[in-house]
Amino acid sequence: QKLATACLLAARAAAETAGAPARQALHRAESAARDSLAAMPTSHALYGSCQVILVNAQLDRARLGEPVDLPATARTARDCACNPVAHIGARIRAARVWGMASAWAGRDAEALEGYAYAVGLLPRIAPRSLARADQEARLLVSEGLASDAAALAIGRGEVDRALALLEQGRGVLLAQGVENRTDVSRLQALAPDLAAEFERIRDRLDGPPGPSPAPDLTPGGPGVAFRGAHEAAAVAEERLALARRWDELLAEIRVLPGLEGFLRPPSVPELTAAATGGPVVVVNVSPYRCDALVVTAGAGIDVVPLPRLTLDDTVARAAEFVEGVGTAYGENGVDDAVAMMRTLSGTLAWLWDTVAAPVLEHLGLDAVPGDGGPVGSVAGAGDGLPRLWWCPTGRLSFLPLHAAGRGAADSGTWVVDRAVSSYTPTLRALVRARDGLAAGPSARPGPLVVALAETPGAAPLAGVAREVEVIAELFPERRLLSGPDATVAAVGRALEDHPWVHFSCHGVSEPLNPSRSGLILYDGRLTASDAATRRPRNPQLAVVSACSTAQGGTTLSDEAVQLVSSLQLAGYPHVIGTLWPVADRLATHLTEEFYRALSEDIARGRPIDPAMALHLTVRSLRDRYARAPHLWAAHIHTGP
């Protein structure tokens, strides 16, 4: 097996420079894998891993143009995927090859079966018994699986199944978090003991792994390393036992009257309920095909083909956009900044042509309201514009679909002139956020304001003082945590008592380790994973005036691991965040206009409308800085 693995890795390295060495290495890998399989029983723990090496070598040979019996490759991959003895990671990789080899052989039904089987295995690779970091490491195998499965389902006309696969295979950890926040009031009424045990296990699994009790040993002395290993093993054993009891509890709860569906994945009709406030557009990007699934209340799911959108272009554009923002701010000089602004504007035009324009035309939003053209049948909001939710997949989530457009600011060929945009990582998350909305007019709150104009080791933020001043003027009952008082522990405690929270500080994004992304407080970092475990009472709104707080990880782009989604998991229905670093002065201006709009809602006895408040401010900035998208398009609203 080691020889086969080495040959496969060597082949993939050689493929980047020369065809012949790659082919030779692939043949050696295939031969070594066959020898290994012949020498071990099918029940051997490594049998599945050797099968994965074999089928990947065959698939790579086919990719290089060599003749390969693709149906036979698919059969071998299917055998491995369905082998309960094989490691779950090997089974998922094999199922992907099963789907891919079948698709290349023109057997679309079998291809869909393989990809769907892989998606069905994903929750098992990241069980609750694992710590969050281990779950994320294992889910690296999931990249693009759900989108490929959905693309094949769309191609076969199975649109409902496509949406279900996307919901099942994307946001696996997010779904666990949503389940952990489920309402247990009916369970408490029917079986209070089960409810108490459920909440205890949920809170233990949801929190960080804690150390087991250990003897007090002298630091550095003999036995310290043993103690560390012992503690790690004890923690792992405890989490495994808790996860097993969790599964048993679910079985016991689901036999109670009215709780048959407790924590089961939502059905497609339940998912389409996410579109009660307006259409939700799930943009699926796959090498097989790209489409928008337009979910509307009452009308179901429509497919809008996007033939001009490709996976390769999306990956390239997203990388260029994220890396180019710093250049547009002038880090390499004026000439480079001007050139990059043209490039970023070109990406907005590309988003308009490939995604936004076809979707808006399908919805009947193909003219600006008031210009005599149709505005569609979607209910209007605020200034007459309809609401629209974007749910991008993969690397498309790094790009500002709400800001797509081309031409002059008054041309009408911009999304911000046709609809009020919001985002959601999954439909399930939007349903939950909508369930968390308070009914009736909003009372004037006393927000928690976490403000750090100066942070040890970081550049000062001149606009923080003005943000604090504005919020104090509009909401006199606000509570301020600033300077040395704004510690991670103090902020965590204060979140429990405030339905609104405003962060004005530095943010940090770690694309390769997204759970470590977060906010820089006085004594450390409030990470995305830490924020998700908070449980504020009656949460309503979180505003994060910091850099890149809605930017996920490049290695887990479909898991929505970032601060904005974490705050939604904590319970905030409405969250305002940013897709990239923002200019301090403009962020302060946006904050001021945003809160003035919300204050006006409250003064008029209306429920707050954060999406509209942000939209009006962003559109105003667009009118001033249309050719500099890095200045106006970073802020997004996530929620209902």
XYZ file of C-alpha atoms in Angstrom:
640
model
C 0.000 0.000 0.000
C 2.804 2.446 0.799
C 4.398 1.830 -2.595
C 1.071 2.355 -4.338
C 0.466 5.599 -2.449
C 3.961 6.877 -3.234
C 3.544 6.073 -6.921
C 0.181 7.833 -7.078
C 1.576 10.959 -5.421
C 4.599 10.897 -7.721
C 2.323 10.579 -10.733
C 0.277 13.596 -9.736
C 3.421 15.632 -9.191
C 4.845 14.531 -12.533
C 1.590 15.335 -14.317
C 2.275 19.035 -13.773
C 5.472 18.906 -15.826
C 5.526 15.933 -18.149
C 3.091 13.311 -19.384
C 5.383 10.270 -19.717
C 6.706 10.183 -16.108
C 3.159 10.632 -14.841
C 1.870 7.721 -16.903
C 4.695 5.467 -15.723
C 4.072 6.342 -12.080
C 0.349 5.787 -12.471
C 0.893 2.332 -13.936
C 3.231 1.502 -11.038
C 0.652 2.764 -8.536
C -2.081 0.677 -10.151
C 0.118 -2.430 -10.233
C 1.203 -1.997 -6.599
C -2.404 -1.486 -5.504
C -3.492 -4.672 -7.316
C -0.655 -6.608 -5.668
C -1.703 -5.312 -2.261
C -5.341 -6.218 -2.827
C -4.388 -9.738 -3.948
C -2.367 -10.253 -0.771
C -5.050 -9.299 1.770
C -8.590 -10.470 2.546
C -11.498 -8.163 1.687
C -12.167 -7.797 5.429
C -8.732 -6.250 6.023
C -8.841 -2.700 7.392
C -6.615 -1.432 4.571
C -8.457 -3.174 1.757
C -10.642 -0.146 1.087
C -7.672 2.235 1.099
C -5.924 0.134 -1.538
C -9.079 0.142 -3.643
C -9.172 3.933 -3.452
C -5.562 4.130 -4.665
C -6.369 1.752 -7.524
C -9.434 3.616 -8.778
C -7.775 7.023 -8.420
C -4.816 5.811 -10.490
C -7.224 4.581 -13.149
C -9.144 7.848 -13.109
C -5.919 9.835 -13.453
C -4.889 7.673 -16.410
C -8.240 8.411 -18.060
C -7.706 12.116 -17.386
C -4.383 11.878 -19.274
C -6.156 10.321 -22.243
C -5.218 6.679 -21.719
C -7.810 3.972 -22.446
C -9.452 2.899 -19.176
C -12.456 0.664 -18.542
C -14.412 3.357 -16.710
C -17.457 1.183 -15.885
C -15.110 -1.353 -14.256
C -13.440 1.476 -12.307
C -16.866 2.644 -11.148
C -17.775 -0.892 -10.004
C -14.588 -1.216 -7.954
C -15.170 2.227 -6.434
C -18.777 1.301 -5.630
C -17.664 -1.896 -3.883
C -15.308 0.139 -1.700
C -17.908 2.834 -0.974
C -20.407 0.242 0.184
C -17.906 -1.753 2.239
C -18.778 -1.199 5.923
C -15.324 -2.362 7.015
C -13.511 0.359 5.065
C -12.610 3.653 6.721
C -15.346 6.249 6.230
C -12.923 8.641 4.517
C -11.934 5.968 2.014
C -15.584 5.183 1.375
C -16.396 8.832 0.598
C -13.405 9.150 -1.738
C -14.413 5.916 -3.445
C -18.008 7.103 -3.852
C -16.736 10.270 -5.532
C -14.722 8.155 -7.985
C -17.794 5.957 -8.501
C -19.728 9.045 -9.533
C -16.953 10.605 -11.580
C -16.035 7.458 -13.518
C -19.706 6.812 -14.279
C -20.179 10.399 -15.467
C -17.139 10.167 -17.744
C -18.545 6.915 -19.117
C -21.812 8.680 -19.944
C -23.808 6.811 -17.299
C -25.492 9.756 -15.605
C -27.910 7.739 -13.455
C -25.057 5.731 -11.940
C -23.011 8.908 -11.558
C -25.765 10.548 -9.547
C -26.092 7.407 -7.420
C -22.392 7.505 -6.590
C -22.278 11.195 -5.710
C -25.490 10.963 -3.699
C -24.066 8.018 -1.768
C -20.974 10.087 -0.935
C -23.126 12.985 0.282
C -25.100 10.596 2.469
C -21.899 9.487 4.185
C -20.692 13.012 5.042
C -22.383 13.380 8.451
C -20.664 10.175 9.550
C -17.177 11.521 8.852
C -17.653 14.394 11.305
C -19.510 12.867 14.282
C -20.227 14.874 17.392
C -17.743 12.730 19.289
C -14.876 14.576 17.569
C -13.493 17.948 18.577
C -14.282 20.780 16.139
C -10.765 20.891 14.664
C -10.893 17.160 13.935
C -14.323 17.499 12.343
C -13.066 20.221 10.030
C -9.974 18.222 9.056
C -12.100 15.231 8.122
C -14.573 17.316 6.137
C -11.839 18.422 3.731
C -12.851 15.383 1.679
C -16.278 16.969 1.094
C -15.157 19.899 -1.083
C -17.521 20.217 -4.046
C -19.314 16.904 -3.455
C -22.773 18.327 -2.877
C -22.547 20.704 -5.821
C -21.491 17.901 -8.173
C -24.308 15.687 -6.917
C -26.823 18.509 -7.346
C -25.582 19.299 -10.855
C -26.138 15.699 -11.935
C -29.584 15.673 -10.313
C -30.520 18.867 -12.158
C -29.308 17.340 -15.399
C -31.720 14.454 -14.862
C -34.608 16.752 -14.002
C -34.610 15.816 -10.303
C -34.747 19.370 -8.997
C -36.141 18.623 -5.537
C -33.429 16.038 -5.026
C -30.796 18.556 -6.119
C -31.877 21.000 -3.408
C -31.997 18.236 -0.806
C -28.461 17.100 -1.726
C -27.134 20.653 -1.408
C -28.717 21.020 2.017
C -27.446 17.621 3.133
C -23.886 17.942 1.822
C -23.168 21.618 2.562
C -22.941 23.096 6.028
C -22.617 19.752 7.802
C -21.239 21.430 10.925
C -23.732 24.260 10.555
C -26.560 21.717 10.548
C -25.228 20.189 13.762
C -25.203 23.638 15.311
C -28.767 24.335 14.175
C -29.850 21.029 15.713
C -28.093 21.936 18.948
C -30.209 25.113 19.171
C -33.530 23.387 18.550
C -36.523 24.354 20.667
C -37.085 21.707 23.359
C -40.205 23.197 24.939
C -42.511 20.407 23.719
C -39.981 17.795 24.824
C -39.814 19.447 28.253
C -43.596 19.262 28.530
C -43.757 15.593 27.551
C -40.602 14.202 29.147
C -38.732 16.681 31.345
C -36.067 14.144 32.330
C -35.233 13.389 28.685
C -35.196 17.117 27.933
C -32.760 17.794 30.771
C -30.457 15.003 29.654
C -30.680 16.164 26.039
C -29.675 19.709 26.996
C -26.832 18.490 29.216
C -25.322 16.295 26.487
C -25.915 18.961 23.854
C -24.099 21.608 25.877
C -21.210 19.252 26.630
C -20.741 18.253 22.988
C -21.245 21.794 21.757
C -18.588 23.253 24.034
C -14.809 22.897 23.815
C -13.320 19.595 25.006
C -12.319 19.943 28.626
C -9.444 18.205 30.410
C -10.107 15.193 32.554
C -9.155 15.247 36.232
C -5.481 14.368 36.649
C -3.044 14.105 39.527
C -1.063 17.194 40.439
C 2.344 16.518 38.923
C 5.372 18.792 38.998
C 5.606 20.737 35.695
C 8.277 19.267 33.494
C 8.745 16.215 35.672
C 8.410 12.577 34.625
C 4.887 11.585 33.813
C 3.783 14.961 32.422
C 3.761 13.672 28.843
C 1.909 10.579 30.018
C -0.637 12.745 31.797
C -1.237 14.743 28.603
C -1.817 11.601 26.565
C -4.019 10.196 29.313
C -6.149 13.360 29.415
C -6.552 13.401 25.634
C -7.634 9.765 25.627
C -10.066 10.387 28.482
C -11.621 13.365 26.721
C -11.972 11.386 23.491
C -13.559 8.482 25.366
C -15.995 10.806 27.120
C -17.073 12.473 23.871
C -17.564 9.097 22.214
C -19.790 7.954 25.078
C -21.765 11.212 24.914
C -22.242 10.857 21.152
C -23.517 7.313 21.566
C -25.968 8.407 24.242
C -27.048 11.282 21.964
C -28.082 8.791 19.272
C -29.936 6.680 21.845
C -31.715 9.773 23.173
C -32.918 10.749 19.698
C -34.413 7.276 19.245
C -36.215 7.568 22.604
C -37.473 11.096 21.865
C -38.803 10.239 18.405
C -41.285 7.693 19.782
C -43.026 10.417 21.801
C -46.282 11.805 20.319
C -45.674 14.713 17.972
C -41.886 14.369 18.066
C -41.417 11.828 15.274
C -39.443 14.391 13.256
C -37.294 15.655 16.139
C -33.905 16.717 14.678
C -34.560 14.953 11.387
C -33.364 16.766 8.238
C -36.115 19.058 6.913
C -38.133 17.940 3.912
C -38.114 19.873 0.653
C -41.498 21.503 1.470
C -40.056 22.591 4.810
C -36.995 23.997 3.054
C -39.055 25.970 0.549
C -40.665 27.695 3.526
C -37.430 29.685 3.665
C -38.787 31.669 0.696
C -41.829 33.069 2.503
C -40.296 36.549 2.527
C -39.069 36.448 -1.061
C -37.166 34.198 -3.459
C -34.031 32.374 -2.354
C -31.488 31.857 -5.121
C -29.141 28.914 -4.601
C -26.318 29.296 -7.110
C -24.723 25.926 -7.763
C -21.256 25.789 -9.336
C -19.896 22.479 -10.621
C -17.661 21.257 -13.447
C -20.695 19.384 -14.785
C -22.980 22.413 -15.101
C -23.871 25.633 -13.298
C -27.407 26.670 -12.401
C -29.466 28.819 -10.094
C -32.162 27.051 -8.123
C -34.787 29.735 -7.556
C -36.945 28.824 -4.581
C -40.202 30.769 -4.274
C -43.069 30.329 -1.842
C -45.947 28.495 -3.460
C -44.207 28.061 -6.810
C -41.559 25.561 -5.665
C -38.143 25.348 -7.297
C -37.247 26.628 -10.765
C -33.960 25.961 -12.535
C -32.246 28.861 -14.262
C -29.333 27.481 -16.314
C -26.170 29.592 -16.128
C -24.171 28.474 -19.185
C -21.712 31.388 -18.999
C -20.689 30.521 -15.428
C -17.907 27.957 -14.935
C -16.124 26.507 -11.933
C -12.671 27.505 -13.215
C -13.727 31.106 -13.796
C -15.360 31.270 -10.362
C -12.248 30.017 -8.570
C -10.011 32.404 -10.504
C -12.275 35.424 -10.034
C -12.722 34.778 -6.318
C -8.979 34.490 -5.722
C -8.295 37.615 -7.768
C -10.968 39.591 -5.938
C -9.902 38.619 -2.419
C -6.217 39.207 -3.147
C -6.880 42.386 -5.128
C -8.702 44.382 -2.472
C -5.458 45.336 -0.727
C -3.994 46.553 -4.018
C -7.129 48.607 -4.693
C -6.616 50.318 -1.345
C -3.237 51.489 -2.632
C -0.751 49.180 -0.944
C 1.253 48.988 -4.220
C 0.808 52.575 -5.358
C -1.750 54.646 -7.248
C -1.300 53.123 -10.701
C -1.763 49.573 -9.435
C -4.753 50.684 -7.365
C -6.498 52.176 -10.399
C -5.794 49.063 -12.472
C -7.134 46.802 -9.736
C -10.307 48.866 -9.360
C -10.938 48.243 -13.053
C -10.374 44.539 -12.490
C -12.761 44.412 -9.525
C -15.381 46.326 -11.514
C -14.882 43.793 -14.291
C -15.702 41.015 -11.845
C -18.939 42.758 -10.854
C -19.844 42.991 -14.556
C -19.004 39.298 -14.975
C -21.233 38.423 -12.004
C -24.022 40.445 -13.595
C -23.718 38.749 -16.968
C -23.251 35.196 -15.707
C -25.513 35.063 -12.643
C -27.518 38.122 -11.663
C -29.054 39.157 -15.001
C -30.425 35.670 -15.866
C -31.855 35.272 -12.350
C -33.454 38.718 -12.234
C -34.934 38.222 -15.701
C -36.432 34.908 -14.594
C -37.992 36.616 -11.570
C -39.369 39.418 -13.719
C -37.035 41.924 -12.093
C -35.623 43.045 -15.422
C -36.217 46.766 -14.965
C -35.772 49.309 -12.195
C -39.037 50.030 -10.325
C -40.455 53.369 -11.420
C -38.941 53.142 -14.910
C -42.083 51.693 -16.403
C -40.796 48.147 -16.520
C -41.972 45.092 -14.590
C -40.872 44.576 -11.031
C -42.040 40.992 -10.658
C -44.648 39.459 -8.394
C -42.491 39.429 -5.282
C -43.744 41.451 -2.324
C -42.064 44.861 -2.129
C -40.099 46.214 0.810
C -39.286 49.690 2.057
C -38.639 51.846 -1.006
C -40.596 49.517 -3.274
C -37.842 47.049 -4.022
C -38.472 43.321 -3.513
C -36.380 41.172 -1.177
C -33.986 38.575 -2.549
C -31.798 36.029 -0.751
C -28.550 34.677 -2.217
C -27.180 31.271 -1.246
C -23.905 30.844 -3.172
C -21.947 27.596 -3.153
C -18.203 26.939 -3.081
C -15.848 29.767 -3.992
C -18.732 31.887 -5.279
C -19.389 32.680 -1.605
C -16.302 34.930 -1.676
C -17.854 37.234 -4.274
C -20.459 40.012 -3.774
C -23.499 38.866 -5.742
C -25.516 41.700 -4.204
C -23.148 44.182 -5.872
C -23.196 42.662 -9.356
C -23.692 45.219 -12.110
C -22.194 47.045 -15.031
C -22.217 50.515 -16.514
C -22.888 53.844 -14.843
C -24.477 53.984 -11.416
C -27.742 55.211 -12.929
C -27.857 52.627 -15.726
C -30.242 50.306 -13.878
C -28.059 47.312 -14.613
C -27.179 46.708 -10.966
C -28.654 44.299 -8.443
C -28.885 47.057 -5.820
C -31.312 48.911 -8.096
C -33.556 45.890 -8.596
C -33.755 44.178 -5.184
C -32.783 44.304 -1.512
C -30.274 41.473 -1.121
C -29.548 39.272 1.854
C -27.512 36.089 2.216
C -27.951 32.727 3.865
C -25.445 29.857 4.030
C -28.245 27.266 3.699
C -32.031 27.300 3.484
C -32.192 25.498 6.796
C -30.263 28.316 8.466
C -32.691 30.874 7.008
C -35.725 28.940 8.282
C -34.204 28.861 11.763
C -33.299 32.560 11.682
C -36.827 33.459 10.642
C -38.221 31.356 13.486
C -36.106 33.428 15.873
C -37.634 36.754 14.857
C -39.554 38.693 17.466
C -43.137 39.516 16.516
C -44.499 43.044 16.514
C -42.822 46.464 16.694
C -39.315 46.725 18.073
C -38.633 48.348 21.431
C -35.660 50.675 21.712
C -32.845 48.405 22.953
C -29.784 48.984 25.049
C -27.141 47.501 22.743
C -23.875 46.032 23.929
C -21.099 48.014 22.243
C -17.671 46.389 22.122
C -15.281 49.079 20.956
C -11.501 49.012 20.708
C -9.987 52.089 19.113
C -6.602 50.786 20.210
C -5.655 47.153 20.637
C -2.286 45.871 21.854
C -0.173 44.996 18.838
C -2.595 46.404 16.241
C -3.008 49.672 14.359
C -5.385 52.244 15.895
C -8.896 52.593 14.445
C -9.831 56.254 14.204
C -13.503 55.659 13.412
C -14.330 53.668 16.532
C -14.915 56.749 18.699
C -17.469 58.116 16.226
C -19.326 54.782 16.077
C -19.560 54.746 19.882
C -20.815 58.345 19.862
C -23.532 57.668 17.280
C -24.864 54.587 19.059
C -24.880 56.432 22.406
C -26.864 59.276 20.810
C -29.499 56.973 19.296
C -29.606 54.345 22.053
C -28.766 56.002 25.391
C -29.211 52.756 27.345
C -26.312 51.119 25.582
C -23.580 49.348 27.548
C -19.992 50.011 26.497
C -17.058 47.619 26.845
C -13.848 49.228 25.659
C -10.120 49.177 26.283
C -8.994 46.778 29.043
C -12.639 46.036 29.884
C -13.233 44.428 26.477
C -11.756 41.044 27.284
C -12.891 37.779 25.727
C -14.415 36.606 29.020
C -16.178 39.906 29.749
C -17.660 40.113 26.264
C -18.841 36.517 26.467
C -20.654 37.197 29.743
C -22.175 40.464 28.510
C -23.585 38.893 25.346
C -26.083 36.931 27.428
C -27.963 40.055 28.529
C -28.168 42.127 25.336
C -30.396 41.400 22.314
C -28.275 43.748 20.176
C -24.484 43.754 19.973
C -22.179 46.015 17.988
C -18.498 45.157 17.536
C -16.139 47.923 16.453
C -12.638 46.495 16.418
C -10.105 44.607 14.324
C -11.151 41.398 12.609
C -8.865 38.652 11.360
C -9.526 36.023 8.704
C -7.661 32.714 8.522
C -8.737 31.060 5.237
C -6.796 27.860 5.972
C -8.082 27.582 9.540
C -11.429 29.387 9.466
C -12.515 28.451 12.979
C -9.653 30.644 14.194
C -11.010 33.674 12.337
C -12.618 36.207 14.600
C -12.347 39.519 16.450
C -9.302 40.915 18.215
C -10.318 41.920 21.725
C -8.123 43.414 24.425
C -6.662 40.161 25.739
C -7.150 37.771 22.821
C -9.393 36.598 20.041
C -13.115 35.889 20.041
C -12.996 33.146 17.438
C -15.724 31.951 15.107
C -15.885 28.608 16.908
C -16.129 30.347 20.302
C -18.859 32.735 19.122
C -20.996 29.811 17.948
C -21.146 28.387 21.485
C -22.580 31.560 23.057
C -26.210 31.570 24.166
C -27.533 35.140 24.415
C -31.062 35.635 25.708
C -33.588 36.966 23.177
C -30.961 37.834 20.523
C -32.026 40.052 17.625
C -29.147 41.811 15.870
C -25.355 41.537 15.693
C -23.343 44.110 13.758
C -19.672 43.382 13.210
C -17.890 46.531 12.078
C -14.593 44.788 11.378
C -12.689 43.287 8.465
C -13.560 40.047 6.619
C -16.068 38.746 9.170
C -18.247 37.062 6.503
C -15.314 35.487 4.681
C -15.101 31.715 5.063
C -12.277 29.270 4.574
C -10.782 28.374 1.226
C -10.521 24.743 2.309
C -14.058 24.486 3.695
C -15.902 26.922 1.486
C -19.217 25.051 1.789
C -19.117 24.816 5.579
C -19.685 28.563 6.170
C -17.108 28.609 8.942
C -16.878 32.334 9.678
C -17.924 34.809 12.327
C -21.217 35.892 10.754
C -22.624 32.366 10.525
C -21.304 31.654 14.037
C -23.247 34.598 15.431
C -26.336 33.297 13.651
C -25.743 29.935 15.296
C -25.529 31.714 18.629
C -29.081 32.870 17.927
C -28.905 36.317 16.276
C -31.419 36.275 13.382
C -29.868 39.359 11.752
C -26.101 39.697 11.343
C -24.190 42.376 9.456
C -20.641 41.469 8.384
C -18.021 42.103 5.729
C -16.604 40.032 2.877
C -13.168 41.695 2.927
C -11.142 44.415 4.735
C -12.993 47.720 4.899
C -11.922 51.364 5.011
C -12.239 52.752 8.537
C -13.862 56.064 7.534
C -16.471 54.520 5.237
C -17.276 51.780 7.756
C -18.003 54.499 10.311
C -20.237 56.365 7.846
C -22.117 53.163 7.046
C -22.591 52.401 10.749
C -24.041 55.846 11.384
C -26.530 55.703 8.506
C -27.480 52.110 9.314
C -28.373 52.816 12.947
C -30.230 55.999 12.069
C -32.443 53.963 9.749
C -33.121 51.385 12.481
C -33.854 54.138 14.974
C -36.402 55.537 12.523
C -38.067 52.106 12.289
C -38.443 52.019 16.064
C -39.678 55.622 16.251
C -42.436 54.782 13.754
C -43.476 51.690 15.668
C -42.266 49.221 13.032
C -40.212 46.046 13.335
C -36.590 46.785 12.532
C -35.495 46.043 8.951
C -31.693 45.636 9.005
C -31.596 44.411 5.394
C -33.287 47.566 4.107
C -31.240 49.827 6.398
C -28.013 48.339 5.041
C -29.273 48.353 1.456
C -30.067 52.062 1.459
C -26.637 52.922 2.822
C -24.758 50.613 0.464
C -26.659 51.894 -2.551
C -25.843 55.465 -1.563
C -22.150 54.566 -1.343
C -22.403 52.808 -4.717
C -23.727 56.023 -6.249
C -20.608 57.830 -5.003
C -17.979 55.126 -5.586
C -19.410 52.916 -8.338
C -16.005 52.315 -9.920
C -14.385 51.423 -6.580
C -16.325 48.342 -5.401
C -13.857 47.613 -2.616
C -15.142 50.774 -0.911
C -18.881 50.121 -1.014
C -19.668 46.436 -1.547
C -18.067 44.656 1.419
C -20.958 44.812 3.908
C -23.680 42.160 3.703
C -26.800 41.236 5.639
C -27.317 37.605 6.609
C -30.690 36.569 7.930
C -34.430 36.952 7.293
